[in-house]
Structures are given as C-alpha cells and as structure tokens.
Amino acid sequence: MPTITVEGRERSYLLEVPKNPQGLVLVCHGFGGSAEDMRGWAGFSKILDAHHFVFAYLDGLPDAKGKRNFQVEYQFQDTKINDVKFAQLLVAQLIKQYKLDPKRVFCTGMSNGADFSYYLARQSKPIVRAVAPIAGCMMVGWDKTLTAKNRIPIMEVHGTKDAVTLWDGDLKNRDGWGPYYGTEAVAAHWVKSLALSERDSKTSGKLTRTRWGTKRDATEFVLYTIDGGGHDWSAHLEDPKRSLAEEILGFFEKHSEK
C-alpha cells in the first residue's frame, strides 16, 4: 500500500487509476473501517473505466482501540492528527503525478468519512469542487473554526432510521461523539449560508429527493431521504439499474469545470 509522510506520520492510501485519468475522487471509510474495505464494497471499481476519475481511498489513523478514523473534531479525537493536511498533500501529489485537473477534485465517504467530506468542504481554502457525504453529519463545534460559505455543491444520502448518525442529530451529546446537527438542520445550514432560494422535491416510494439551488450559479444542496433507511451505503437511489457509485460520479461530473 503506498504511503505519504504528513507531519512526521506515514499515511497510507489505495489507488485505482482509469485509462485517460482527468479528475480525482477521495473516498473515505467510516469509523473503524479501512481504505481496503471501502474499495471492496463502494462500487467504484466496477465502473472505473467508464469514467475518468482516479480514486484515492484514504486510510484514517487508528485510535487507542485500533479503530481507524478521520479527525473531524469528535470530542474524544486527537486534534494533533491533521487529516486535512493528509488530503491536501495527497491531492497535490496525485494532480502532479497524473496531470489531473485541479478543478475536478471531489470527495465522498461513509459515516465518519462522510463527516470528513463536509469537513473538507468547510475549510477556508477547500481543495474539493463538490462532495457527496453518505450518512454524514456536521459537528456543532465547527461553527467556531470552519466556514460554510464555500460555494461547493453537496449531495447527501441519509436514512431516517439511522441508528449511528442520527437523522435528528445529537445536540445533547447522548452518544458521546460530541454535539452534532441533524440532517435537516445540516441542509438548512448550507441553504441559508449559500442563499439557495429555489427548492423542489420529489418522492418515489421510500425515497425523497429534495434539491435547493440558485440562479446565481450551479451551487446546490441535494438531499436524498430514505424513509426507514439505516446506516448504510445504499445499493441505488431512484434508478434501480444505476448504483449509488454511479449516482455519486454523475453528481461530480455535473459539477466538473471543463
């Protein structure tokens, strides 16, 4: 597994490179997962050559219990670990190595990896063009340190019965991660910050797609709500013949600057 040194620590990742690579997608696993596991079930490998993205599966560092994770300011995390710097250095290296378009860098992830997608989107100088968090959230503490004004398109998928990243959030910190916003509050936060005034919604079965946009530019927040859905990476969304991986790449391609 290739590595890169970040502030004195060896950081590992996995790569999948298509023919004629043009853009880059960072893929981030959930709490306790790994880059190898994420590559195995996310579904991007099956459609690698149908698109032009290099996929970089990031490995979080293990905590005291051996659980790999990305630092997003959970109350118990080691704030000395700089996963943002890891992403920044890796992106710079891969852009140079494969001659990629720096305006076609994206991030997706599951659970803790989804939180990290949001975390990257709120940096003062974001390296990502758009993000697709799956079952993710935003910590309340970010409001003191990060910005929500970056005009970054977001696609979130979340189940209403998610028992890990709760749909309604955990402002009282009952689960010990630290206070975090609920899914609708996260959406409202971005909608207000980005002045997204246009809204449309469509429901089909247990899936509701709600989109907020603006005539100003292509910035949008798209929320896929799965009624009764849990904490998982869905097989598909509206089209059963189109995998979640394909939906994510379609969203990223929509927001690729040519």
XYZ file of N, CA and C in Angstrom:
774
model
N 0.848 -1.194 0.000
C 0.000 0.000 0.000
C 0.891 1.254 0.000
N 0.680 2.187 -0.931
C 1.510 3.393 -0.970
C 1.300 4.264 0.265
N 2.306 5.059 0.593
C 2.222 5.952 1.749
C 2.738 7.334 1.385
N 2.417 8.284 2.227
C 2.906 9.646 2.097
C 3.169 10.142 3.516
N 4.236 10.887 3.711
C 4.569 11.392 5.039
C 3.882 12.729 5.275
N 3.130 12.794 6.372
C 2.388 14.009 6.726
C 2.726 14.375 8.167
N 3.426 15.473 8.340
C 3.815 15.950 9.664
C 4.453 14.848 10.502
N 5.361 14.107 9.868
C 6.117 13.077 10.559
C 5.433 11.730 10.676
N 4.201 11.613 10.163
C 3.467 10.346 10.220
C 3.336 9.748 8.826
N 3.483 8.425 8.737
C 3.261 7.738 7.478
C 1.767 7.520 7.293
N 1.229 8.029 6.206
C -0.194 7.884 5.924
C -0.361 7.002 4.691
N -1.291 6.071 4.763
C -1.485 5.106 3.687
C -2.765 5.363 2.905
N -2.788 4.872 1.673
C -3.941 5.034 0.794
C -3.867 3.983 -0.301
N -4.973 3.793 -0.993
C -5.031 2.895 -2.146
C -5.447 3.699 -3.369
N -4.969 3.292 -4.523
C -5.303 3.997 -5.761
C -5.933 3.063 -6.779
N -6.879 3.609 -7.541
C -7.398 2.966 -8.747
C -7.323 4.011 -9.853
N -6.648 3.670 -10.922
C -6.399 4.640 -11.986
C -7.009 4.142 -13.290
N -7.906 4.922 -13.903
C -8.545 4.504 -15.162
C -7.671 4.857 -16.359
N -8.116 4.468 -17.510
C -7.483 4.929 -18.741
C -7.808 6.418 -18.892
N -6.879 7.195 -19.353
C -7.076 8.623 -19.581
C -7.611 9.341 -18.329
N -6.891 9.296 -17.209
C -7.353 9.959 -15.985
C -7.401 11.472 -16.131
N -8.459 12.088 -15.584
C -8.636 13.533 -15.703
C -8.935 14.181 -14.354
N -9.766 13.519 -13.543
C -10.146 14.071 -12.253
C -9.792 13.130 -11.122
N -10.117 13.543 -9.901
C -9.743 12.786 -8.706
C -10.897 12.744 -7.712
N -11.158 11.568 -7.167
C -12.169 11.409 -6.116
C -11.497 10.809 -4.890
N -11.564 11.525 -3.775
C -11.128 10.986 -2.498
C -12.286 10.190 -1.911
N -12.006 8.968 -1.473
C -13.041 8.096 -0.916
C -12.636 7.749 0.515
N -13.514 8.034 1.474
C -13.150 7.923 2.890
C -14.076 6.962 3.639
N -13.465 6.039 4.356
C -14.210 4.998 5.064
C -14.858 5.516 6.353
N -15.698 4.682 6.945
C -16.341 5.020 8.199
C -15.463 4.716 9.399
N -15.943 5.053 10.589
C -15.193 4.842 11.830
C -14.933 3.346 12.024
N -13.657 2.991 12.162
C -13.293 1.589 12.322
C -13.090 0.840 11.024
N -13.295 1.496 9.900
C -13.132 0.855 8.598
C -11.714 0.992 8.086
N -11.541 0.811 6.782
C -10.230 0.934 6.167
C -10.388 1.256 4.690
N -9.301 1.716 4.094
C -9.305 2.006 2.662
C -9.605 0.748 1.861
N -9.020 -0.359 2.274
C -9.218 -1.620 1.554
C -10.669 -2.073 1.618
N -11.275 -1.990 2.796
C -12.683 -2.358 2.933
C -13.567 -1.472 2.061
N -13.293 -0.173 2.107
C -14.110 0.785 1.359
C -14.028 0.511 -0.134
N -12.845 0.233 -0.618
C -12.692 -0.080 -2.032
C -13.474 -1.340 -2.394
N -13.543 -2.281 -1.469
C -14.188 -3.555 -1.750
C -15.684 -3.461 -1.948
N -16.340 -2.533 -1.238
C -17.808 -2.527 -1.347
C -18.435 -1.232 -1.864
N -17.646 -0.176 -2.066
C -18.232 1.093 -2.506
C -18.797 1.025 -3.921
N -18.194 0.198 -4.792
C -18.727 0.025 -6.140
C -18.032 0.804 -7.226
N -17.034 1.611 -6.876
C -16.353 2.405 -7.900
C -15.472 1.540 -8.804
N -14.929 0.472 -8.255
C -14.040 -0.399 -9.042
C -14.746 -0.968 -10.266
N -16.046 -1.232 -10.125
C -16.801 -1.846 -11.214
C -17.017 -0.910 -12.393
N -16.908 0.382 -12.150
C -17.185 1.356 -13.211
C -15.967 2.250 -13.476
N -14.796 1.754 -13.101
C -13.568 2.555 -13.183
C -13.325 3.112 -14.580
N -13.371 2.266 -15.580
C -13.018 2.694 -16.933
C -14.172 3.349 -17.681
N -15.326 3.447 -17.043
C -16.457 4.136 -17.668
C -16.380 5.646 -17.420
N -15.465 6.028 -16.541
C -15.304 7.443 -16.201
C -13.814 7.785 -16.284
N -13.451 8.983 -15.871
C -12.056 9.399 -15.987
C -11.522 9.900 -14.645
N -11.961 9.251 -13.572
C -11.516 9.650 -12.246
C -10.493 8.676 -11.671
N -9.438 9.231 -11.091
C -8.567 8.454 -10.220
C -9.267 8.379 -8.867
N -9.320 7.192 -8.286
C -9.918 7.034 -6.968
C -8.817 6.822 -5.942
N -8.780 7.687 -4.936
C -7.814 7.570 -3.849
C -8.580 7.232 -2.578
N -8.408 6.011 -2.098
C -9.076 5.553 -0.879
C -8.154 5.840 0.303
N -8.562 6.762 1.152
C -7.722 7.189 2.262
C -7.881 6.271 3.467
N -6.778 6.027 4.178
C -6.809 5.297 5.441
C -6.734 6.298 6.589
N -7.700 6.245 7.495
C -7.592 7.031 8.706
C -6.563 6.385 9.630
N -6.108 7.124 10.634
C -5.171 6.558 11.601
C -5.933 5.848 12.711
N -5.399 4.750 13.261
C -6.085 4.035 14.340
C -6.015 4.793 15.662
N -7.100 4.727 16.432
C -7.096 5.327 17.768
C -6.535 4.320 18.769
N -6.680 4.579 20.046
C -6.122 3.713 21.085
C -6.711 2.308 21.045
N -7.907 2.170 20.476
C -8.561 0.861 20.384
C -8.357 0.218 19.012
N -7.540 0.836 18.183
C -7.259 0.286 16.858
C -8.288 0.626 15.809
N -9.196 1.539 16.120
C -10.249 1.927 15.174
C -9.754 3.076 14.286
N -9.627 2.783 13.000
C -9.194 3.830 12.080
C -10.289 4.881 11.925
N -9.889 6.146 11.876
C -10.883 7.211 11.745
C -10.227 8.477 11.225
N -11.075 9.407 10.781
C -10.624 10.709 10.305
C -10.970 11.769 11.346
N -10.035 12.658 11.602
C -10.206 13.679 12.628
C -11.160 14.763 12.133
N -12.339 14.819 12.769
C -13.343 15.814 12.407
C -13.870 16.540 13.643
N -13.057 16.509 14.705
C -13.399 17.197 15.956
C -14.469 16.485 16.777
N -14.517 15.131 16.701
C -15.289 14.410 17.709
C -14.654 14.735 19.056
N -15.409 14.679 20.122
C -14.902 15.151 21.406
C -13.722 14.345 21.945
N -13.558 13.105 21.492
C -12.503 12.249 22.014
C -11.307 12.122 21.055
N -11.331 12.804 19.919
C -10.273 12.621 18.932
C -9.020 13.432 19.246
N -7.886 12.941 18.750
C -6.608 13.608 18.898
C -6.517 14.726 17.869
N -6.624 15.962 18.313
C -6.643 17.094 17.387
C -5.272 17.381 16.771
N -4.235 16.669 17.234
C -2.909 16.844 16.641
C -2.800 16.129 15.295
N -3.715 15.208 15.040
C -3.719 14.499 13.757
C -4.389 15.385 12.716
N -3.673 15.665 11.653
C -4.156 16.611 10.642
C -4.520 15.866 9.357
N -5.749 15.377 9.307
C -6.202 14.656 8.123
C -6.453 15.594 6.945
N -6.738 16.855 7.217
C -6.902 17.818 6.132
C -5.578 17.977 5.392
N -4.489 18.070 6.149
C -3.163 18.180 5.530
C -2.850 16.917 4.721
N -3.231 15.750 5.242
C -3.070 14.493 4.518
C -3.748 14.587 3.153
N -5.009 15.032 3.151
C -5.758 15.146 1.897
C -5.111 16.175 0.971
N -4.698 17.295 1.519
C -4.111 18.358 0.698
C -2.825 17.894 0.008
N -1.939 17.262 0.782
C -0.667 16.822 0.224
C -0.855 15.712 -0.803
N -1.781 14.794 -0.501
C -2.028 13.700 -1.432
C -2.623 14.213 -2.735
N -3.571 15.124 -2.634
C -4.187 15.701 -3.830
C -3.132 16.394 -4.690
N -2.272 17.189 -4.058
C -1.225 17.890 -4.804
C -0.297 16.895 -5.505
N 0.038 15.821 -4.816
C 0.930 14.812 -5.392
C 0.291 14.108 -6.579
N -0.980 13.732 -6.431
C -1.658 12.993 -7.496
C -1.963 13.869 -8.703
N -2.277 15.128 -8.470
C -2.501 16.056 -9.583
C -1.237 16.159 -10.434
N -0.110 16.276 -9.764
C 1.162 16.371 -10.471
C 1.525 15.057 -11.164
N 1.335 13.942 -10.449
C 1.732 12.632 -10.970
C 0.939 12.233 -12.203
N -0.388 12.486 -12.171
C -1.247 12.033 -13.266
C -1.740 13.174 -14.155
N -1.227 14.386 -13.896
C -1.598 15.563 -14.698
C -3.116 15.768 -14.691
N -3.687 15.778 -13.493
C -5.126 15.904 -13.317
C -5.545 17.369 -13.260
N -6.808 17.607 -13.542
C -7.381 18.947 -13.475
C -7.668 19.297 -12.006
N -7.013 20.309 -11.432
C -7.247 20.668 -10.029
C -8.662 21.159 -9.751
N -9.427 21.466 -10.813
C -10.815 21.875 -10.645
C -11.767 20.679 -10.697
N -11.196 19.474 -10.773
C -12.010 18.263 -10.795
C -11.584 17.330 -9.655
N -11.550 17.888 -8.456
C -11.214 17.115 -7.253
C -12.451 17.058 -6.368
N -12.840 15.852 -5.968
C -14.082 15.643 -5.224
C -13.830 14.715 -4.037
N -14.822 14.633 -3.170
C -14.703 13.729 -2.023
C -16.051 13.124 -1.680
N -16.031 11.835 -1.367
C -17.210 11.148 -0.858
C -16.773 10.233 0.276
N -17.718 9.825 1.077
C -17.371 8.932 2.175
C -18.612 8.459 2.895
N -18.408 7.482 3.753
C -19.491 6.888 4.521
C -19.290 7.181 5.999
N -20.325 7.670 6.662
C -20.304 7.873 8.113
C -19.189 8.846 8.505
N -18.187 8.414 9.253
C -17.077 9.292 9.627
C -16.406 9.868 8.376
N -16.315 9.061 7.317
C -15.760 9.543 6.059
C -16.657 10.584 5.408
N -17.964 10.470 5.628
C -18.908 11.476 5.132
C -18.734 12.781 5.906
N -18.552 12.649 7.221
C -18.297 13.835 8.046
C -17.039 14.551 7.553
N -16.025 13.751 7.183
C -14.785 14.336 6.688
C -15.001 15.051 5.354
N -15.931 14.543 4.532
C -16.277 15.223 3.287
C -16.807 16.625 3.581
N -17.739 16.716 4.530
C -18.254 18.025 4.952
C -17.116 18.893 5.505
N -16.241 18.269 6.284
C -15.128 18.976 6.917
C -14.226 19.621 5.865
N -13.940 18.886 4.799
C -13.126 19.428 3.710
C -13.852 20.569 2.999
N -15.163 20.429 2.850
C -15.946 21.461 2.159
C -15.973 22.772 2.932
N -15.747 22.702 4.250
C -15.828 23.910 5.069
C -14.474 24.534 5.399
N -13.409 24.018 4.801
C -12.102 24.630 5.017
C -12.041 26.018 4.375
N -11.167 26.875 4.896
C -11.073 28.243 4.366
C -10.628 28.263 2.902
N -9.780 27.294 2.532
C -9.351 27.154 1.141
C -9.579 25.709 0.710
N -10.811 25.367 0.354
C -11.146 23.967 0.055
C -10.440 23.437 -1.183
N -10.050 22.165 -1.124
C -9.409 21.505 -2.269
C -10.427 20.754 -3.108
N -11.685 20.707 -2.650
C -12.716 19.928 -3.329
C -13.673 20.829 -4.090
N -14.145 20.304 -5.214
C -15.085 21.032 -6.062
C -16.538 20.743 -5.640
N -16.788 19.519 -5.174
C -18.106 19.099 -4.702
C -17.897 17.894 -3.795
N -18.880 17.598 -2.939
C -18.777 16.459 -2.030
C -20.085 15.675 -2.016
N -19.972 14.390 -1.648
C -21.152 13.526 -1.560
C -21.067 12.702 -0.277
N -21.474 13.282 0.847
C -21.461 12.554 2.107
C -22.622 11.556 2.181
N -22.316 10.325 2.591
C -23.355 9.308 2.753
C -23.476 9.001 4.250
N -24.649 9.299 4.813
C -24.891 9.111 6.249
C -23.922 9.939 7.079
N -23.780 11.203 6.714
C -22.844 12.078 7.412
C -23.528 13.137 8.253
N -22.700 13.910 8.975
C -23.223 14.995 9.803
C -22.170 16.089 9.937
N -22.526 17.165 10.626
C -21.587 18.237 10.936
C -21.621 18.488 12.438
N -20.453 18.592 13.052
C -20.355 18.849 14.480
C -20.680 20.309 14.778
N -21.316 20.540 15.922
C -21.679 21.898 16.313
C -20.433 22.769 16.468
N -19.350 22.190 16.976
C -18.133 22.948 17.217
C -17.490 23.541 15.982
N -17.835 23.031 14.808
C -17.242 23.558 13.577
C -17.573 25.024 13.363
N -18.705 25.460 13.901
C -19.138 26.837 13.673
C -18.129 27.853 14.200
N -17.262 27.413 15.115
C -16.262 28.316 15.691
C -14.969 28.346 14.879
N -14.761 27.317 14.055
C -13.466 27.187 13.383
C -13.532 27.112 11.861
N -14.665 26.728 11.299
C -14.760 26.500 9.856
C -15.834 27.368 9.223
N -15.760 27.518 7.918
C -16.717 28.355 7.200
C -17.736 27.503 6.442
N -18.935 28.029 6.278
C -19.969 27.340 5.494
C -20.320 28.148 4.253
N -19.443 29.073 3.875
C -19.747 29.965 2.757
C -19.099 29.536 1.445
N -18.339 28.451 1.460
C -17.737 27.961 0.220
C -18.827 27.462 -0.720
N -18.782 27.899 -1.959
C -19.834 27.546 -2.910
C -19.546 26.173 -3.509
N -19.775 25.159 -2.687
C -19.477 23.780 -3.036
C -20.775 22.978 -3.095
N -21.108 22.397 -4.238
C -22.303 21.555 -4.351
C -22.184 20.322 -3.444
N -23.310 19.940 -2.862
C -23.322 18.824 -1.909
C -24.473 17.884 -2.230
N -24.181 16.586 -2.176
C -25.199 15.547 -2.326
C -25.132 14.654 -1.092
N -26.170 14.680 -0.280
C -26.216 13.867 0.948
C -27.281 12.790 0.813
N -26.963 11.580 1.271
C -27.923 10.477 1.325
C -28.037 10.028 2.780
N -29.269 9.978 3.288
C -29.422 9.666 4.713
C -30.746 8.951 4.979
N -30.690 7.928 5.824
C -31.888 7.194 6.233
C -32.490 7.768 7.494
N -33.807 7.799 7.561
C -34.472 8.399 8.723
C -34.359 7.541 9.981
N -33.987 6.268 9.836
C -33.840 5.378 10.988
C -32.366 5.032 11.242
N -31.492 5.885 10.773
C -30.062 5.694 11.005
C -29.814 5.705 12.518
N -29.268 4.618 13.045
C -29.063 4.489 14.489
C -27.654 4.894 14.912
N -26.812 5.298 13.964
C -25.438 5.709 14.287
C -25.296 7.216 14.128
N -25.486 7.708 12.891
C -25.528 9.151 12.646
C -27.008 9.517 12.603
N -27.515 9.911 13.737
C -28.958 10.066 13.906
C -29.542 11.126 12.974
N -30.677 10.796 12.387
C -31.352 11.729 11.485
C -31.598 13.072 12.172
N -32.003 13.035 13.435
C -32.296 14.263 14.178
C -31.084 14.830 14.900
N -29.908 14.227 14.698
C -28.713 14.730 15.343
C -28.633 14.349 16.817
N -27.683 14.945 17.502
C -27.462 14.637 18.927
C -26.908 15.880 19.611
N -27.718 16.903 19.699
C -27.270 18.166 20.271
C -26.914 18.060 21.744
N -27.502 17.083 22.453
C -27.211 16.901 23.881
C -26.069 15.910 24.123
N -25.492 15.419 23.039
C -24.338 14.515 23.120
C -24.605 13.262 23.959
N -25.719 12.639 23.727
C -26.044 11.416 24.465
C -25.134 10.251 24.060
N -24.652 10.253 22.814
C -23.860 9.121 22.320
C -22.355 9.308 22.459
N -21.918 10.488 22.888
C -20.504 10.681 23.184
C -19.597 11.089 22.045
N -20.142 11.378 20.872
C -19.314 11.837 19.762
C -19.000 13.326 19.887
N -19.838 13.999 20.644
C -19.862 15.443 20.678
C -21.169 15.896 20.048
N -21.668 17.082 20.373
C -22.924 17.553 19.794
C -22.830 17.700 18.274
N -23.836 17.180 17.564
C -23.855 17.345 16.111
C -25.271 17.614 15.626
N -25.354 18.270 14.479
C -26.636 18.675 13.912
C -27.353 17.505 13.240
N -28.680 17.589 13.198
C -29.478 16.624 12.470
C -29.394 16.884 10.973
N -29.863 15.927 10.179
C -29.739 16.006 8.722
C -30.454 17.228 8.145
N -31.666 17.488 8.597
C -32.402 18.630 8.066
C -31.761 19.946 8.498
N -31.186 19.968 9.695
C -30.503 21.174 10.169
C -29.236 21.431 9.354
N -28.538 20.359 8.974
C -27.351 20.500 8.130
C -27.747 21.100 6.784
N -28.812 20.560 6.199
C -29.294 21.088 4.925
C -29.673 22.561 5.061
N -30.419 22.884 6.106
C -30.847 24.267 6.324
C -29.648 25.190 6.526
N -28.631 24.692 7.168
C -27.416 25.460 7.412
C -26.761 25.885 6.097
N -26.606 24.925 5.171
C -25.992 25.234 3.879
C -26.921 26.089 3.012
N -28.217 25.787 3.045
C -29.179 26.548 2.246
C -29.140 28.030 2.629
N -29.080 28.293 3.932
C -29.029 29.683 4.399
C -27.688 30.321 4.070
N -26.603 29.618 4.349
C -25.268 30.169 4.144
C -24.989 30.482 2.676
N -25.527 29.640 1.790
C -25.271 29.794 0.363
C -26.405 30.510 -0.372
N -27.414 30.954 0.379
C -28.547 31.685 -0.210
C -29.180 30.893 -1.347
N -29.497 29.631 -1.050
C -30.134 28.762 -2.047
C -31.649 28.909 -1.902
N -32.256 29.671 -2.782
C -33.669 30.029 -2.634
C -34.620 29.093 -3.366
N -34.136 28.430 -4.414
C -35.015 27.566 -5.205
C -35.065 26.164 -4.603
N -36.273 25.625 -4.460
C -36.432 24.303 -3.856
C -37.427 23.478 -4.646
N -37.072 22.197 -4.882
C -38.039 21.279 -5.476
C -37.851 19.915 -4.821
N -38.924 19.174 -4.776
C -38.886 17.895 -4.081
C -39.717 16.864 -4.831
N -39.232 15.617 -4.815
C -39.924 14.532 -5.496
C -39.806 13.267 -4.660
N -40.942 12.598 -4.462
C -40.955 11.360 -3.677
C -41.383 10.188 -4.540
N -40.637 9.100 -4.428
C -40.962 7.863 -5.132
C -40.737 6.713 -4.153
N -41.840 6.115 -3.700
C -41.715 5.049 -2.712
C -41.144 5.583 -1.413
N -40.058 4.993 -0.947
C -39.444 5.414 0.323
C -38.343 6.463 0.126
N -38.138 6.866 -1.106
C -37.060 7.819 -1.390
C -37.610 9.189 -1.771
N -37.099 10.225 -1.114
C -37.455 11.599 -1.452
C -36.189 12.360 -1.832
N -36.230 12.989 -3.001
C -35.114 13.815 -3.451
C -35.517 15.275 -3.316
N -34.783 16.019 -2.486
C -35.043 17.440 -2.297
C -33.816 18.216 -2.719
N -34.027 19.187 -3.583
C -32.909 19.989 -4.093
C -33.146 21.467 -3.846
N -32.101 22.119 -3.343
C -32.096 23.565 -3.194
C -31.027 24.123 -4.123
N -31.370 25.167 -4.866
C -30.418 25.750 -5.801
C -30.581 27.254 -5.886
N -29.941 27.852 -6.892
C -29.985 29.283 -7.083
C -29.726 29.603 -8.547
N -30.247 30.733 -8.998
C -29.994 31.166 -10.373
C -28.614 31.797 -10.509
N -27.973 32.055 -9.379
C -26.661 32.717 -9.386
C -25.582 31.854 -10.034
N -25.573 30.557 -9.688
C -24.558 29.639 -10.212
C -25.065 28.211 -10.059
N -24.164 27.244 -10.215
C -24.567 25.831 -10.179
C -24.559 25.235 -8.776
N -24.265 26.036 -7.766
C -24.226 25.521 -6.403
C -25.582 24.966 -6.001
N -25.582 23.791 -5.399
C -26.832 23.168 -4.968
C -26.587 22.252 -3.777
N -27.647 22.017 -3.036
C -27.637 21.008 -1.979
C -28.744 20.027 -2.326
N -28.363 18.766 -2.533
C -29.331 17.728 -2.887
C -29.380 16.704 -1.761
N -30.549 16.529 -1.189
C -30.718 15.581 -0.091
C -31.621 14.434 -0.530
N -31.074 13.218 -0.452
C -31.855 12.009 -0.684
C -32.236 11.434 0.675
N -33.511 11.489 0.977
C -34.015 10.957 2.245
C -34.599 9.574 2.010
N -34.087 8.579 2.741
C -34.601 7.213 2.634
C -35.470 6.939 3.847
N -36.772 6.919 3.648
C -37.714 6.704 4.738
C -37.518 5.309 5.332
N -37.149 5.256 6.596
C -36.914 3.975 7.253
C -35.534 3.405 7.020
N -34.706 4.112 6.243
C -33.367 3.628 5.938
C -32.433 3.702 7.123
N -31.438 2.815 7.167
C -30.497 2.760 8.268
C -29.156 3.381 7.934
N -28.135 2.930 8.638
C -26.790 3.470 8.490
C -26.029 2.611 7.491
N -26.249 2.882 6.222
C -25.609 2.038 5.211
C -25.391 2.787 3.893
N -24.633 2.139 3.031
C -24.341 2.631 1.683
C -25.374 1.981 0.766
N -26.363 2.734 0.348
C -27.471 2.183 -0.423
C -27.016 1.556 -1.732
N -27.716 0.536 -2.160
C -27.398 -0.115 -3.436
C -27.659 0.828 -4.603
N -28.751 1.609 -4.502
C -29.104 2.544 -5.572
C -30.029 3.603 -4.998
N -30.371 4.586 -5.829
C -31.295 5.637 -5.414
C -32.576 5.531 -6.235
N -32.828 6.477 -7.115
C -34.087 6.477 -7.871
C -34.144 5.397 -8.944
N -33.025 5.119 -9.559
C -32.973 4.150 -10.655
C -32.319 2.860 -10.165
N -33.082 1.757 -10.058
C -32.509 0.504 -9.560
C -31.407 -0.074 -10.438
N -31.317 0.416 -11.671
C -30.274 -0.067 -12.579
C -29.003 0.784 -12.499
N -29.041 1.799 -11.650
C -27.917 2.723 -11.527
C -27.439 2.717 -10.071
N -26.220 2.244 -9.841
C -25.708 2.102 -8.472
C -25.470 3.458 -7.807
N -25.346 3.427 -6.490
C -25.045 4.658 -5.761
C -23.715 5.236 -6.228
N -22.740 4.373 -6.496
C -21.448 4.845 -7.004
C -21.629 5.634 -8.296
N -22.489 5.152 -9.195
C -22.745 5.848 -10.455
C -23.453 7.181 -10.215
N -24.376 7.211 -9.243
C -25.079 8.453 -8.920
C -24.094 9.493 -8.393
N -23.172 9.063 -7.551
C -22.180 9.980 -6.998
C -21.299 10.546 -8.104
N -20.815 9.678 -8.992
C -19.964 10.149 -10.074
C -20.732 11.050 -11.037
N -22.013 10.749 -11.241
C -22.842 11.607 -12.081
C -22.953 13.007 -11.493
N -23.081 13.074 -10.178
C -23.152 14.373 -9.490
C -21.837 15.123 -9.647
N -20.727 14.412 -9.468
C -19.421 15.046 -9.612
C -19.166 15.515 -11.048
N -19.563 14.687 -12.001
C -19.364 15.077 -13.402
C -20.203 16.294 -13.761
N -21.373 16.385 -13.181
C -22.234 17.548 -13.403
C -21.536 18.814 -12.972
N -20.732 18.692 -11.916
C -20.087 19.889 -11.353
C -18.597 19.961 -11.672
N -18.193 19.241 -12.703
C -16.815 19.343 -13.173
C -16.676 20.568 -14.067
N -15.672 21.364 -13.812
C -15.439 22.545 -14.641
C -14.548 22.145 -15.798
N -15.064 22.239 -16.972
C -14.322 21.816 -18.165
C -13.177 22.764 -18.469
